[in-house]
Amino acid sequence: MHLIFLGPPACGKGTQSAILEQKYGYYHLSTGDLMRREVATGSELGKTIKLNIEKGVLAASEIVNELLKKDVENHKQMSILFDGYPRKIDQAKFLDSVLEKNKDTLKRVFYFDIDAEELFQRILSRVTCNACGAVYNLRTNPPKEDGVCDSCGSHELVRRGDDNEEILKNRIQSFFEETAPLREFYQKRGILSVINARAPVEIVTEQIINAL
Ligand code: AMP
């Protein structure tokens, strides 16, 4: 039974995904990660995706859907935690069709509720481990040892290229215009839980676990 994390950039989806992955063995499917992996291959498709990421705008659904479908098929036996997908109604419908084909269902959708001002504060102090992908916030959730990844010990904690103010504005705008309507979409199905994402990491985890 699968879960969806819906929320704007830096709302804590990645951090909570890592916690649930470790605690309950969910497969963390981040379409942002799939896209960055495709960019890293240097393929023609990757070049197109790179342009979208650099502008902070959504990639075409056909591109994301294809990557998503393949990854879901590769993890058929697992409970999947969708992070960053769907981001539009058409993607939500596509996901329904993929899951239906596998006779699978969505268990719950979590909407990470947080205001744009807090996101700006957070995102500008966010770093990611280049080696294992762990995410930290230097202000609210720093690594135990300065500059060292808690998970794998790497010293490569870097800021994502699209974590800057200019691109961030587009990413946040895109969330509130294109993705936020999914809240109502899943609410109507009765599987939506709204999480107070301003709360500290442990409290957010608690809210999620209580609603599972
Ligand atoms: P994220 O790591 O989830 O913030 O995603 C980084 C970038 O990848 C986004 O700004 C988009 O350009 C692209 N992307 C990721 N997921 C999607 C999606 N579901 N639909 C369209 N574009 C996406």
XYZ file of C-alpha atoms and ligand atoms in Angstrom:
235
model
C 0.000 0.000 0.000
C 1.507 3.230 -1.170
C 1.844 6.754 0.182
C 2.197 10.166 -1.438
C 3.982 13.153 0.053
C 2.589 16.379 -1.402
C 4.359 19.587 -0.544
C 6.419 22.521 -1.800
C 10.226 22.417 -2.029
C 11.973 22.256 1.372
C 8.795 21.390 3.266
C 10.549 18.301 4.698
C 9.315 15.610 2.291
C 12.827 14.278 1.673
C 13.705 14.132 5.374
C 10.469 12.351 6.289
C 10.850 9.978 3.332
C 14.269 8.896 4.605
C 12.812 8.285 8.084
C 9.900 6.203 6.777
C 12.168 4.310 4.430
C 14.358 3.300 7.359
C 11.565 2.650 9.848
C 9.108 0.761 7.648
C 11.056 -0.275 4.554
C 9.174 1.915 2.071
C 10.817 2.418 -1.303
C 11.384 6.167 -1.610
C 10.523 7.165 -5.166
C 11.555 10.779 -5.749
C 10.892 11.938 -9.299
C 13.361 14.807 -8.681
C 16.057 12.178 -8.037
C 15.003 10.198 -11.128
C 15.265 13.383 -13.172
C 18.691 14.296 -11.781
C 19.904 10.752 -12.499
C 18.731 11.080 -16.094
C 20.535 14.443 -16.380
C 23.722 12.801 -15.076
C 23.684 10.255 -17.931
C 24.108 13.116 -20.413
C 21.340 11.699 -22.651
C 19.268 13.919 -24.968
C 16.327 13.459 -22.612
C 18.582 14.463 -19.717
C 19.531 17.677 -21.527
C 15.868 18.647 -21.883
C 15.186 17.871 -18.228
C 18.221 19.919 -17.170
C 16.732 23.029 -18.780
C 13.528 22.598 -16.750
C 15.358 22.007 -13.486
C 17.574 25.040 -14.042
C 14.541 27.248 -14.556
C 12.644 25.732 -11.639
C 9.687 24.820 -13.835
C 7.957 21.477 -14.173
C 9.115 19.050 -16.823
C 6.530 17.737 -19.296
C 4.330 15.097 -17.712
C 5.054 12.621 -20.559
C 8.741 12.639 -19.579
C 8.163 12.219 -15.848
C 5.415 9.652 -16.350
C 7.695 7.434 -18.395
C 10.481 7.526 -15.783
C 7.967 6.947 -13.004
C 6.293 3.987 -14.681
C 9.617 2.217 -15.177
C 10.638 2.771 -11.568
C 7.289 1.563 -10.207
C 7.625 -1.560 -12.315
C 11.125 -2.164 -10.942
C 9.771 -2.032 -7.371
C 6.526 -3.931 -7.784
C 6.842 -5.953 -4.598
C 7.457 -2.935 -2.381
C 5.318 -0.312 -0.692
C 6.238 2.928 -2.405
C 6.451 6.399 -0.977
C 5.950 8.885 -3.816
C 7.857 12.122 -3.228
C 7.472 14.923 -5.771
C 4.934 12.991 -7.827
C 2.204 13.590 -8.807
C 2.593 17.343 -9.238
C -0.423 17.868 -11.509
C -3.893 16.389 -11.872
C -2.955 14.648 -15.120
C -0.048 12.958 -13.305
C -2.368 11.875 -10.491
C -4.631 10.230 -13.070
C -1.628 8.587 -14.718
C -0.512 7.220 -11.357
C -4.004 5.789 -10.822
C -3.740 3.949 -14.118
C -0.279 2.559 -13.314
C -1.378 1.352 -9.881
C -4.645 -0.057 -11.197
C -2.732 -2.126 -13.722
C -0.775 -3.666 -10.865
C -3.963 -4.041 -8.779
C -2.435 -1.643 -6.278
C -3.972 1.188 -4.277
C -2.944 4.362 -2.493
C -3.172 4.133 1.257
C -2.780 7.783 2.230
C -1.700 11.155 0.855
C 0.077 13.606 3.155
C -0.122 17.297 2.401
C 2.760 19.188 4.043
C 1.203 22.487 5.045
C 3.686 25.362 5.248
C 3.873 28.996 4.125
C 6.144 30.383 1.401
C 8.083 32.642 3.810
C 9.271 29.699 5.916
C 10.233 27.826 2.745
C 12.534 30.624 1.617
C 14.232 30.625 5.022
C 14.661 26.870 4.947
C 15.730 26.319 1.411
C 18.502 28.820 1.499
C 20.136 26.888 4.347
C 19.552 23.418 2.917
C 22.460 21.114 1.999
C 22.452 17.644 0.476
C 25.058 14.891 0.764
C 26.604 14.316 -2.646
C 27.417 10.719 -1.761
C 24.155 9.342 -0.308
C 21.531 12.052 -0.881
C 20.794 12.742 2.818
C 19.260 16.186 3.306
C 20.128 18.645 6.098
C 19.055 22.112 7.076
C 21.901 24.064 8.610
C 19.429 26.086 10.672
C 16.834 23.573 11.850
C 18.296 20.108 11.232
C 22.104 20.308 10.943
C 24.423 17.267 10.764
C 25.848 16.254 14.176
C 29.386 17.130 13.069
C 29.866 20.288 11.033
C 30.242 19.475 7.309
C 30.042 15.687 7.782
C 27.107 13.526 6.670
C 25.512 11.661 9.647
C 24.405 8.796 7.383
C 27.551 7.949 5.416
C 30.403 10.073 6.831
C 31.036 11.894 3.540
C 32.400 15.449 3.697
C 30.559 16.441 0.520
C 27.607 18.415 1.830
C 26.598 20.745 -0.983
C 23.780 23.095 -1.950
C 21.610 22.016 -4.845
C 22.033 24.153 -7.955
C 18.311 24.966 -7.997
C 18.260 25.996 -4.311
C 18.740 29.687 -5.019
C 16.331 32.567 -4.628
C 15.619 33.163 -8.309
C 14.785 29.551 -9.187
C 13.095 29.032 -5.862
C 10.461 31.634 -6.659
C 9.468 29.637 -9.751
C 9.468 26.336 -7.878
C 7.262 27.666 -5.091
C 4.933 29.393 -7.541
C 4.687 26.196 -9.569
C 3.764 24.286 -6.414
C 0.988 26.617 -5.309
C -0.451 26.995 -8.830
C -0.076 23.519 -10.288
C 0.352 21.053 -7.424
C -1.693 22.437 -4.523
C -5.013 21.613 -6.307
C -4.151 17.963 -5.734
C -5.002 18.537 -2.082
C -8.680 18.787 -2.959
C -8.381 15.945 -5.470
C -7.281 13.503 -2.756
C -9.444 15.063 -0.054
C -12.506 14.143 -2.098
C -11.298 10.544 -2.059
C -11.038 10.636 1.717
C -7.368 9.656 1.850
C -5.774 13.048 2.586
C -4.023 13.987 5.830
C -2.835 17.563 6.316
C 0.433 17.772 8.239
C 1.715 20.849 10.031
C 5.107 20.973 8.308
C 6.365 23.936 10.343
C 6.756 21.651 13.341
C 10.143 20.104 14.277
C 11.192 16.968 12.350
C 10.212 14.483 15.134
C 6.764 16.054 15.510
C 6.149 15.877 11.764
C 7.118 12.185 11.846
C 4.731 11.625 14.733
C 1.860 13.276 12.816
C 2.534 11.008 9.829
C 2.799 7.801 11.857
C -0.405 8.606 13.746
C -2.275 8.978 10.468
C -0.880 5.832 8.818
P 12.422 18.045 -6.740
O 13.729 17.419 -6.359
O 11.249 17.157 -6.431
O 12.269 19.438 -6.189
O 12.427 18.180 -8.349
C 13.406 18.937 -9.019
C 12.910 19.341 -10.406
O 12.626 18.166 -11.188
C 11.614 20.142 -10.421
O 11.821 21.536 -10.224
C 11.080 19.832 -11.830
O 11.758 20.583 -12.827
C 11.465 18.370 -12.014
N 10.393 17.450 -11.520
C 10.452 16.583 -10.479
N 9.297 15.904 -10.321
C 8.469 16.363 -11.300
C 7.122 16.069 -11.674
N 6.380 15.178 -10.997
N 6.606 16.735 -12.736
C 7.313 17.643 -13.442
N 8.593 17.976 -13.132
C 9.171 17.342 -12.070
